[in-house]
Amino acid sequence: MNADFSDENGVDIGHEAVISKFKKRFNRNPDFVSIAPGRVNLIGGHVDYNSGIVLPIAVDRHTFIAGGKSDEADVLTVHSIRENESFVVDLSCPVSPTKVNWTNYVRGVVHGFLSRGIKLPGMEILIDSTIPSGSGLSSSASLEVATAGILEAVSGVVLKENEKPRLCQQAEHEFANVPCGIMDQFSVSFAKRGCMLLLDCCDESVEHVEFNHDQLALAVINSHVRHELSQGEYAIRRQRCESVSKTLGLESLRDLTWSMLEQSRGQLDDLSFLCAEHVVRENERTLNFVQYMKNSDWLQAGEMLYQSHASLREKFQVSCVELDGLVEFARELGPEGGVLGARMTGAGFGGSVIVLAEREKASNVVSKIVEDYNQIGATLARPRASGFVAEPTAGANVTRFIVG
Ligand code: ADP
Ligand code: MG
């Protein structure tokens, strides 16, 4: 395995930093560094668990894990810089989740290896990260995939291509208790630099579609808000979608068309109907967005983002006043200000919005939206928003070996 992403400054700096932190903590050089990016979903909100079509993009914020074999057999020592905390896993026993939530993402992945009969040697690993967690950039999937990468590297056992994201998804389901779809682990694993990843969650087929980097940029604005209800509401939305499929005798909402839905109006309560409408239309919007991007029709592509946001707000009902506010500030800047479109991303009820912007004006777009929002937000005692221009980066399927 060899790295192909070494020319990105952010990766280089983070890579050097994790090596020196590992050295300081364990008094030795690491053998490997495993790197996994964060991701944002450009469009295709809340359709991944409905076997739908999504368009994530890996962004240049990363989890870095340095690691190496240790002399102590069956002992895995893990340290997270962000949590400023360490824990130890006994590799000779079955692994289970604990009350210390962050450790469960790592434990879940270790469990995935052990339960597949893979023998892991004793090792020390140190986790560092430039991904803000809980902001919709999927720091959890990034942590899982980077963990799987370091376990592969140190043990010398390489999982089959699609098995790694599946193992990581299972870790998130069973150890972190989050019933996520496959999108996050797939995009973090397989993204290509400079590309969006068109993923059909039904058959897991992937198409890499170029993001026109010369003319466009993607801004990510974090509201730093996370409403308490987010997890419960996510589960309710999933259940609602599943129960509509069941009522209509479908395997998933992916098999639903608009005309079928209209004919079934009488069988569904209002909220269920709206949820299903969102899913059907969102799948169409994702495909339209890709077509507009391929045709360089940026304004129409941006319009798909606005429509997606409106549908998530009114039909799927997972937005919140902070995300709506950020999207409105983006819209106010408009094409003259360099904004082509905007929408909330991630599960909703807080987290981030993305803004499709003209490359030349993207930095201004970020500062203007953040400034406008913070001026209003300050009077309402909300957290201050912050943002950055994200670069479409490579996935984590490469683990870099350190000589030595
Ligand atoms: P998101 O995936 O959107 O960032 P989640 O709530 O799904 O938000 O995952 C965030 C959680 O993942 C954190 O609360 C923490 O438990 C874990 N996590 C992510 N990055 C790290 C890290 N560098 N060190 C320790 N735990 C982390
Ligand atoms: Mg997550």
Short mmCIF file of C-alpha atoms and ligand atoms in Angstrom, two decimals:
data_model
loop_
_atom_site.label_atom_id
_atom_site.label_comp_id
_atom_site.label_asym_id
_atom_site.label_seq_id
_atom_site.Cartn_x
_atom_site.Cartn_y
_atom_site.Cartn_z
CA MET A 1 0.00 0.00 0.00
CA ASN A 2 1.19 3.47 -0.80
CA ALA A 3 -0.25 6.88 -0.13
CA ASP A 4 -1.47 9.01 -3.04
CA PHE A 5 -2.59 12.04 -1.09
CA SER A 6 0.67 13.44 0.21
CA ASP A 7 0.46 16.77 -1.58
CA GLU A 8 -2.39 18.09 0.52
CA ASN A 9 -1.01 20.37 3.20
CA GLY A 10 -3.68 19.52 5.73
CA VAL A 11 -2.92 15.82 5.43
CA ASP A 12 0.83 16.37 5.65
CA ILE A 13 0.59 18.56 8.72
CA GLY A 14 -1.82 16.20 10.48
CA HIS A 15 0.30 13.23 9.53
CA GLU A 16 3.46 14.73 11.03
CA ALA A 17 1.55 15.82 14.12
CA VAL A 18 0.14 12.38 14.88
CA ILE A 19 3.59 10.80 14.55
CA SER A 20 5.13 13.19 17.05
CA LYS A 21 2.19 12.79 19.47
CA PHE A 22 2.55 9.01 19.24
CA LYS A 23 6.30 9.26 19.91
CA LYS A 24 5.70 11.45 22.93
CA ARG A 25 3.08 9.12 24.39
CA PHE A 26 4.63 5.71 23.67
CA ASN A 27 8.35 6.63 23.51
CA ARG A 28 8.83 5.01 20.13
CA ASN A 29 8.08 5.52 16.47
CA PRO A 30 4.75 4.30 15.08
CA ASP A 31 4.93 1.71 12.29
CA PHE A 32 1.95 3.06 10.36
CA VAL A 33 -0.41 5.99 10.05
CA SER A 34 -3.98 5.39 8.96
CA ILE A 35 -5.88 8.37 7.60
CA ALA A 36 -9.61 8.75 6.92
CA PRO A 37 -11.40 11.92 5.80
CA GLY A 38 -14.70 13.36 6.95
CA ARG A 39 -17.53 13.70 4.46
CA VAL A 40 -20.52 15.84 3.63
CA ASN A 41 -23.49 14.70 1.63
CA LEU A 42 -24.08 17.14 -1.23
CA ILE A 43 -27.62 15.96 -1.87
CA GLY A 44 -29.76 12.89 -1.15
CA GLY A 45 -30.76 13.71 2.43
CA HIS A 46 -32.25 10.89 4.52
CA VAL A 47 -32.48 8.51 1.59
CA ASP A 48 -29.51 6.24 2.33
CA TYR A 49 -31.49 4.06 4.73
CA ASN A 50 -34.26 3.94 2.12
CA SER A 51 -31.93 2.28 -0.41
CA GLY A 52 -31.80 5.62 -2.23
CA ILE A 53 -29.28 7.64 -4.21
CA VAL A 54 -26.79 9.85 -2.40
CA LEU A 55 -23.90 12.10 -3.39
CA PRO A 56 -21.32 12.41 -0.62
CA ILE A 57 -17.94 14.05 -1.00
CA ALA A 58 -14.93 13.46 1.25
CA VAL A 59 -13.60 16.70 2.71
CA ASP A 60 -10.11 17.72 3.81
CA ARG A 61 -10.61 17.22 7.53
CA HIS A 62 -9.20 13.92 8.75
CA THR A 63 -8.86 11.33 11.47
CA PHE A 64 -5.21 10.32 11.86
CA ILE A 65 -4.30 7.14 13.70
CA ALA A 66 -0.67 6.25 14.34
CA GLY A 67 0.02 2.74 15.54
CA GLY A 68 2.42 -0.12 15.88
CA LYS A 69 2.81 -3.62 17.22
CA SER A 70 3.73 -3.83 20.90
CA ASP A 71 5.59 -6.45 22.91
CA GLU A 72 2.55 -7.20 25.04
CA ALA A 73 0.46 -9.88 23.30
CA ASP A 74 -3.35 -9.49 23.40
CA VAL A 75 -3.26 -5.93 24.68
CA LEU A 76 -4.54 -3.06 22.54
CA THR A 77 -3.84 0.35 24.07
CA VAL A 78 -5.80 3.24 22.57
CA HIS A 79 -5.35 6.94 23.23
CA SER A 80 -7.46 9.79 21.84
CA ILE A 81 -5.91 13.25 21.82
CA ARG A 82 -9.33 14.90 21.56
CA GLU A 83 -10.76 13.02 24.52
CA ASN A 84 -7.43 13.16 26.38
CA GLU A 85 -8.17 9.64 27.52
CA SER A 86 -6.79 6.11 27.07
CA PHE A 87 -8.28 2.65 27.36
CA VAL A 88 -7.12 -0.90 26.97
CA VAL A 89 -8.80 -3.81 25.17
CA ASP A 90 -8.04 -7.44 26.04
CA LEU A 91 -7.80 -9.05 22.60
CA SER A 92 -8.08 -12.57 24.01
CA CYS A 93 -11.70 -11.99 25.17
CA PRO A 94 -14.91 -11.03 23.34
CA VAL A 95 -15.25 -7.24 23.17
CA SER A 96 -18.42 -5.45 24.26
CA PRO A 97 -19.59 -1.83 24.37
CA THR A 98 -19.02 0.27 27.51
CA LYS A 99 -20.48 3.43 28.97
CA VAL A 100 -17.61 5.55 27.65
CA ASN A 101 -19.21 6.36 24.36
CA TRP A 102 -16.23 7.40 22.22
CA THR A 103 -14.41 4.13 22.94
CA ASN A 104 -17.29 2.14 21.44
CA TYR A 105 -16.48 3.20 17.88
CA VAL A 106 -13.02 1.65 18.28
CA ARG A 107 -14.25 -1.35 20.28
CA GLY A 108 -16.93 -2.06 17.65
CA VAL A 109 -14.33 -2.20 14.88
CA VAL A 110 -12.01 -4.41 16.95
CA HIS A 111 -14.98 -6.69 17.61
CA GLY A 112 -15.64 -6.84 13.85
CA PHE A 113 -12.10 -8.13 13.23
CA LEU A 114 -12.11 -10.63 16.09
CA SER A 115 -15.55 -11.97 15.21
CA ARG A 116 -14.29 -12.68 11.68
CA GLY A 117 -11.60 -14.85 13.22
CA ILE A 118 -8.82 -12.35 12.53
CA LYS A 119 -6.01 -12.59 15.06
CA LEU A 120 -4.85 -9.16 16.16
CA PRO A 121 -1.39 -8.71 17.69
CA GLY A 122 -0.87 -6.54 20.77
CA MET A 123 -0.58 -2.94 19.65
CA GLU A 124 -0.60 0.72 20.63
CA ILE A 125 -2.60 3.28 18.69
CA LEU A 126 -3.06 7.03 19.03
CA ILE A 127 -6.00 8.93 17.51
CA ASP A 128 -5.78 12.54 16.40
CA SER A 129 -8.36 14.43 14.38
CA THR A 130 -9.11 17.64 12.52
CA ILE A 131 -12.81 16.78 12.07
CA PRO A 132 -15.17 18.62 14.39
CA SER A 133 -17.40 15.92 15.85
CA GLY A 134 -21.17 16.07 15.85
CA SER A 135 -21.22 18.69 13.09
CA GLY A 136 -22.42 16.50 10.25
CA LEU A 137 -18.96 15.68 8.86
CA SER A 138 -19.19 12.07 10.07
CA SER A 139 -16.25 12.00 12.43
CA SER A 140 -17.69 8.69 13.67
CA ALA A 141 -17.43 6.88 10.32
CA SER A 142 -14.02 8.43 9.80
CA LEU A 143 -12.87 7.14 13.19
CA GLU A 144 -14.19 3.65 12.41
CA VAL A 145 -12.63 3.44 8.97
CA ALA A 146 -9.29 4.82 10.19
CA THR A 147 -9.37 2.27 13.01
CA ALA A 148 -10.04 -0.55 10.55
CA GLY A 149 -7.12 0.74 8.46
CA ILE A 150 -4.65 0.68 11.34
CA LEU A 151 -5.80 -2.78 12.46
CA GLU A 152 -5.31 -4.06 8.90
CA ALA A 153 -1.88 -2.49 8.64
CA VAL A 154 -0.53 -3.71 11.96
CA SER A 155 -2.04 -7.20 11.70
CA GLY A 156 -1.17 -7.58 8.03
CA VAL A 157 -4.68 -8.85 7.26
CA VAL A 158 -6.48 -6.84 4.58
CA LEU A 159 -10.28 -7.03 4.44
CA LYS A 160 -12.07 -7.49 1.12
CA GLU A 161 -13.00 -4.18 -0.47
CA ASN A 162 -16.63 -3.77 0.59
CA GLU A 163 -16.19 -5.66 3.82
CA LYS A 164 -14.37 -2.81 5.55
CA PRO A 165 -17.19 -0.23 5.31
CA ARG A 166 -19.73 -2.93 6.23
CA LEU A 167 -17.74 -3.95 9.30
CA CYS A 168 -17.54 -0.27 10.30
CA GLN A 169 -21.27 0.27 9.76
CA GLN A 170 -21.95 -2.75 11.95
CA ALA A 171 -19.73 -1.24 14.65
CA GLU A 172 -21.79 1.96 14.54
CA HIS A 173 -25.05 -0.01 14.74
CA GLU A 174 -24.10 -2.44 17.46
CA PHE A 175 -21.57 -0.56 19.57
CA ALA A 176 -22.57 3.09 19.15
CA ASN A 177 -26.27 2.31 18.80
CA VAL A 178 -26.71 4.46 15.71
CA PRO A 179 -28.71 2.69 12.98
CA CYS A 180 -26.97 4.53 10.12
CA GLY A 181 -27.06 3.63 6.43
CA ILE A 182 -23.95 2.64 4.47
CA MET A 183 -23.24 6.06 2.94
CA ASP A 184 -20.80 7.42 5.53
CA GLN A 185 -18.51 4.42 5.73
CA PHE A 186 -18.59 3.99 1.95
CA SER A 187 -17.71 7.56 1.12
CA VAL A 188 -15.02 7.79 3.78
CA SER A 189 -13.50 4.59 2.37
CA PHE A 190 -13.82 5.01 -1.39
CA ALA A 191 -13.98 8.72 -2.26
CA LYS A 192 -11.63 10.00 -4.97
CA ARG A 193 -9.82 13.27 -4.82
CA GLY A 194 -11.65 16.04 -6.71
CA CYS A 195 -14.78 13.92 -7.11
CA MET A 196 -18.27 13.44 -5.73
CA LEU A 197 -19.28 9.87 -5.09
CA LEU A 198 -22.63 8.93 -6.60
CA LEU A 199 -23.68 5.98 -4.51
CA ASP A 200 -26.73 3.88 -5.13
CA CYS A 201 -27.49 2.47 -1.69
CA CYS A 202 -29.70 -0.20 -3.28
CA ASP A 203 -27.00 -2.15 -5.08
CA GLU A 204 -24.01 -0.27 -3.58
CA SER A 205 -22.78 0.73 -7.03
CA VAL A 206 -20.54 3.77 -7.18
CA GLU A 207 -19.81 6.39 -9.84
CA HIS A 208 -17.14 9.03 -9.28
CA VAL A 209 -18.35 12.32 -10.74
CA GLU A 210 -15.94 15.20 -11.11
CA PHE A 211 -16.56 18.25 -8.95
CA ASN A 212 -15.53 21.19 -11.09
CA HIS A 213 -12.81 22.38 -8.81
CA ASP A 214 -11.65 25.26 -11.03
CA GLN A 215 -14.96 27.04 -10.99
CA LEU A 216 -16.77 25.75 -7.92
CA ALA A 217 -16.14 25.40 -4.23
CA LEU A 218 -18.06 23.84 -1.42
CA ALA A 219 -18.43 25.79 1.80
CA VAL A 220 -19.36 24.02 5.02
CA ILE A 221 -20.93 26.19 7.72
CA ASN A 222 -21.28 24.63 11.15
CA SER A 223 -24.11 25.94 13.31
CA HIS A 224 -22.50 24.31 16.38
CA VAL A 225 -26.03 23.50 17.44
CA ARG A 226 -27.07 19.97 18.28
CA HIS A 227 -30.63 19.59 19.46
CA GLU A 228 -31.28 16.88 21.98
CA LEU A 229 -34.05 15.31 19.94
CA SER A 230 -31.82 14.48 16.98
CA GLN A 231 -31.26 10.79 17.76
CA GLY A 232 -34.85 10.01 18.72
CA GLU A 233 -36.22 11.88 15.73
CA TYR A 234 -33.84 10.06 13.41
CA ALA A 235 -35.17 6.72 14.66
CA ILE A 236 -38.76 7.95 14.24
CA ARG A 237 -38.08 8.97 10.61
CA ARG A 238 -36.57 5.57 9.88
CA GLN A 239 -39.52 3.78 11.40
CA ARG A 240 -41.95 5.98 9.48
CA CYS A 241 -40.24 5.15 6.19
CA GLU A 242 -40.20 1.44 7.02
CA SER A 243 -43.84 1.43 7.94
CA VAL A 244 -44.82 3.18 4.67
CA SER A 245 -42.89 0.50 2.73
CA LYS A 246 -44.67 -2.19 4.70
CA THR A 247 -48.11 -0.65 4.20
CA LEU A 248 -47.49 -0.40 0.46
CA GLY A 249 -45.96 -3.88 0.24
CA LEU A 250 -42.55 -2.63 -0.91
CA GLU A 251 -39.10 -3.80 0.07
CA SER A 252 -37.99 -0.19 0.54
CA LEU A 253 -39.09 3.31 -0.46
CA ARG A 254 -36.66 3.07 -3.35
CA ASP A 255 -39.29 1.03 -5.16
CA LEU A 256 -41.87 3.79 -4.78
CA THR A 257 -42.75 6.09 -7.68
CA TRP A 258 -44.65 9.35 -7.52
CA SER A 259 -47.71 7.93 -9.29
CA MET A 260 -47.81 4.92 -6.94
CA LEU A 261 -47.60 7.28 -3.99
CA GLU A 262 -50.42 9.48 -5.26
CA GLN A 263 -52.63 6.44 -5.68
CA SER A 264 -51.87 5.33 -2.11
CA ARG A 265 -52.72 8.65 -0.53
CA GLY A 266 -55.74 7.18 1.28
CA GLN A 267 -53.64 4.47 2.94
CA LEU A 268 -51.18 6.86 4.59
CA ASP A 269 -51.46 9.45 7.33
CA ASP A 270 -50.29 12.97 6.42
CA LEU A 271 -46.82 12.76 7.97
CA SER A 272 -46.10 9.38 6.37
CA PHE A 273 -47.21 10.69 3.00
CA LEU A 274 -44.92 13.72 3.29
CA CYS A 275 -41.95 11.57 4.33
CA ALA A 276 -42.44 9.25 1.38
CA GLU A 277 -42.86 12.22 -0.96
CA HIS A 278 -39.53 13.60 0.23
CA VAL A 279 -37.76 10.30 -0.47
CA VAL A 280 -39.21 9.87 -3.97
CA ARG A 281 -38.43 13.46 -4.99
CA GLU A 282 -35.02 13.55 -3.31
CA ASN A 283 -33.81 10.57 -5.33
CA GLU A 284 -34.90 12.42 -8.50
CA ARG A 285 -33.18 15.61 -7.32
CA THR A 286 -29.89 13.81 -6.71
CA LEU A 287 -29.84 12.47 -10.26
CA ASN A 288 -30.86 15.88 -11.63
CA PHE A 289 -28.14 17.58 -9.59
CA VAL A 290 -25.51 15.24 -11.06
CA GLN A 291 -26.78 15.91 -14.58
CA TYR A 292 -26.71 19.67 -14.05
CA MET A 293 -23.18 19.44 -12.65
CA LYS A 294 -22.06 17.40 -15.65
CA ASN A 295 -23.62 20.02 -17.95
CA SER A 296 -21.97 22.87 -16.00
CA ASP A 297 -25.41 24.28 -15.28
CA TRP A 298 -24.46 25.53 -11.83
CA LEU A 299 -27.56 27.59 -11.16
CA GLN A 300 -29.90 24.66 -11.78
CA ALA A 301 -27.66 22.43 -9.68
CA GLY A 302 -27.87 25.01 -6.89
CA GLU A 303 -31.64 25.11 -7.25
CA MET A 304 -31.72 21.36 -6.50
CA LEU A 305 -29.93 22.10 -3.21
CA TYR A 306 -32.48 24.75 -2.23
CA GLN A 307 -35.32 22.39 -3.12
CA SER A 308 -33.73 19.60 -1.12
CA HIS A 309 -33.52 21.87 1.91
CA ALA A 310 -37.14 22.99 1.57
CA SER A 311 -38.25 19.36 1.36
CA LEU A 312 -36.19 18.34 4.42
CA ARG A 313 -37.69 21.29 6.29
CA GLU A 314 -41.35 20.99 5.28
CA LYS A 315 -41.87 17.37 4.30
CA PHE A 316 -39.32 15.27 6.15
CA GLN A 317 -39.25 17.86 8.97
CA VAL A 318 -35.68 17.43 10.18
CA SER A 319 -34.38 21.00 9.90
CA CYS A 320 -34.28 23.61 12.63
CA VAL A 321 -34.33 27.38 12.86
CA GLU A 322 -30.52 27.67 12.88
CA LEU A 323 -30.05 25.62 9.69
CA ASP A 324 -32.93 27.46 7.99
CA GLY A 325 -31.31 30.75 8.99
CA LEU A 326 -27.94 29.82 7.52
CA VAL A 327 -29.55 28.71 4.24
CA GLU A 328 -31.49 31.98 4.06
CA PHE A 329 -28.36 34.06 4.61
CA ALA A 330 -26.72 32.12 1.79
CA ARG A 331 -29.72 32.68 -0.48
CA GLU A 332 -29.66 36.41 0.26
CA LEU A 333 -26.11 36.65 -1.07
CA GLY A 334 -27.36 35.03 -4.28
CA PRO A 335 -25.46 34.41 -7.51
CA GLU A 336 -24.10 38.00 -7.53
CA GLY A 337 -22.49 37.25 -4.17
CA GLY A 338 -21.15 33.93 -5.47
CA VAL A 339 -23.79 31.62 -3.98
CA LEU A 340 -25.35 29.02 -6.28
CA GLY A 341 -27.31 26.96 -3.75
CA ALA A 342 -27.40 25.74 -0.15
CA ARG A 343 -28.96 23.07 2.04
CA MET A 344 -28.65 21.43 5.40
CA THR A 345 -26.52 18.28 5.41
CA GLY A 346 -26.40 15.30 7.73
CA ALA A 347 -29.17 14.05 9.99
CA GLY A 348 -30.55 17.51 10.85
CA PHE A 349 -31.70 19.24 14.05
CA GLY A 350 -28.35 21.03 14.06
CA GLY A 351 -24.98 20.38 12.48
CA SER A 352 -23.93 22.01 9.25
CA VAL A 353 -25.19 23.49 6.00
CA ILE A 354 -23.32 23.29 2.73
CA VAL A 355 -23.12 26.09 0.20
CA LEU A 356 -22.24 25.61 -3.44
CA ALA A 357 -20.24 28.70 -4.33
CA GLU A 358 -18.18 30.18 -7.11
CA ARG A 359 -14.57 29.29 -6.37
CA GLU A 360 -13.28 32.87 -6.50
CA LYS A 361 -15.87 34.17 -4.08
CA ALA A 362 -16.04 31.16 -1.76
CA SER A 363 -13.95 32.58 1.11
CA ASN A 364 -16.01 35.76 1.09
CA VAL A 365 -19.21 33.71 1.02
CA VAL A 366 -18.14 31.86 4.17
CA SER A 367 -17.20 35.01 6.08
CA LYS A 368 -20.30 36.89 5.00
CA ILE A 369 -22.77 34.13 5.97
CA VAL A 370 -21.02 33.52 9.29
CA GLU A 371 -20.92 37.26 10.02
CA ASP A 372 -24.59 37.84 9.13
CA TYR A 373 -25.74 34.80 11.11
CA ASN A 374 -23.62 35.58 14.15
CA GLN A 375 -24.90 39.16 14.29
CA ILE A 376 -28.48 37.93 14.64
CA GLY A 377 -27.58 34.79 16.59
CA ALA A 378 -25.66 36.72 19.23
CA THR A 379 -28.83 38.46 20.32
CA LEU A 380 -30.59 35.10 20.70
CA ALA A 381 -27.83 33.48 22.78
CA ARG A 382 -27.12 30.85 20.12
CA PRO A 383 -23.70 29.30 19.57
CA ARG A 384 -21.64 31.17 17.00
CA ALA A 385 -21.40 29.58 13.56
CA SER A 386 -18.08 28.93 11.83
CA GLY A 387 -17.21 27.74 8.36
CA PHE A 388 -14.54 26.69 5.92
CA VAL A 389 -14.08 26.01 2.22
CA ALA A 390 -13.86 22.24 1.89
CA GLU A 391 -11.71 20.57 -0.75
CA PRO A 392 -12.91 17.25 -2.22
CA THR A 393 -10.33 14.82 -0.96
CA ALA A 394 -9.30 11.16 -1.27
CA GLY A 395 -10.87 8.35 0.73
CA ALA A 396 -9.13 6.29 3.39
CA ASN A 397 -8.52 3.13 1.48
CA VAL A 398 -4.83 3.92 1.56
CA THR A 399 -2.75 3.41 4.66
CA ARG A 400 0.64 4.96 4.68
CA PHE A 401 3.56 2.86 5.86
CA ILE A 402 6.30 4.55 7.79
CA VAL A 403 9.75 3.27 7.00
CA GLY A 404 11.34 1.74 10.06
P1 ADP B 1 -20.52 12.96 13.53
O1 ADP B 1 -20.26 11.58 13.01
O2 ADP B 1 -21.50 13.73 12.72
O3 ADP B 1 -19.28 13.76 13.75
P2 ADP B 1 -21.47 11.43 15.76
O4 ADP B 1 -22.22 11.77 16.99
O5 ADP B 1 -22.00 10.38 14.88
O6 ADP B 1 -21.22 12.81 14.96
O7 ADP B 1 -20.00 10.98 16.17
C1 ADP B 1 -19.22 11.79 17.02
C2 ADP B 1 -18.62 10.92 18.08
O8 ADP B 1 -17.58 10.10 17.53
C3 ADP B 1 -17.94 11.73 19.17
O9 ADP B 1 -18.86 12.16 20.14
C4 ADP B 1 -16.96 10.69 19.73
O10 ADP B 1 -17.64 9.80 20.58
C5 ADP B 1 -16.54 9.92 18.47
N1 ADP B 1 -15.29 10.49 17.92
C6 ADP B 1 -15.12 11.11 16.73
N2 ADP B 1 -13.84 11.51 16.57
C7 ADP B 1 -13.17 11.13 17.67
C8 ADP B 1 -11.81 11.25 18.13
N3 ADP B 1 -10.87 11.87 17.40
N4 ADP B 1 -11.49 10.73 19.34
C9 ADP B 1 -12.43 10.11 20.09
N5 ADP B 1 -13.71 9.96 19.71
C10 ADP B 1 -14.10 10.48 18.54
MG MG B 2 -21.73 10.02 12.87
#
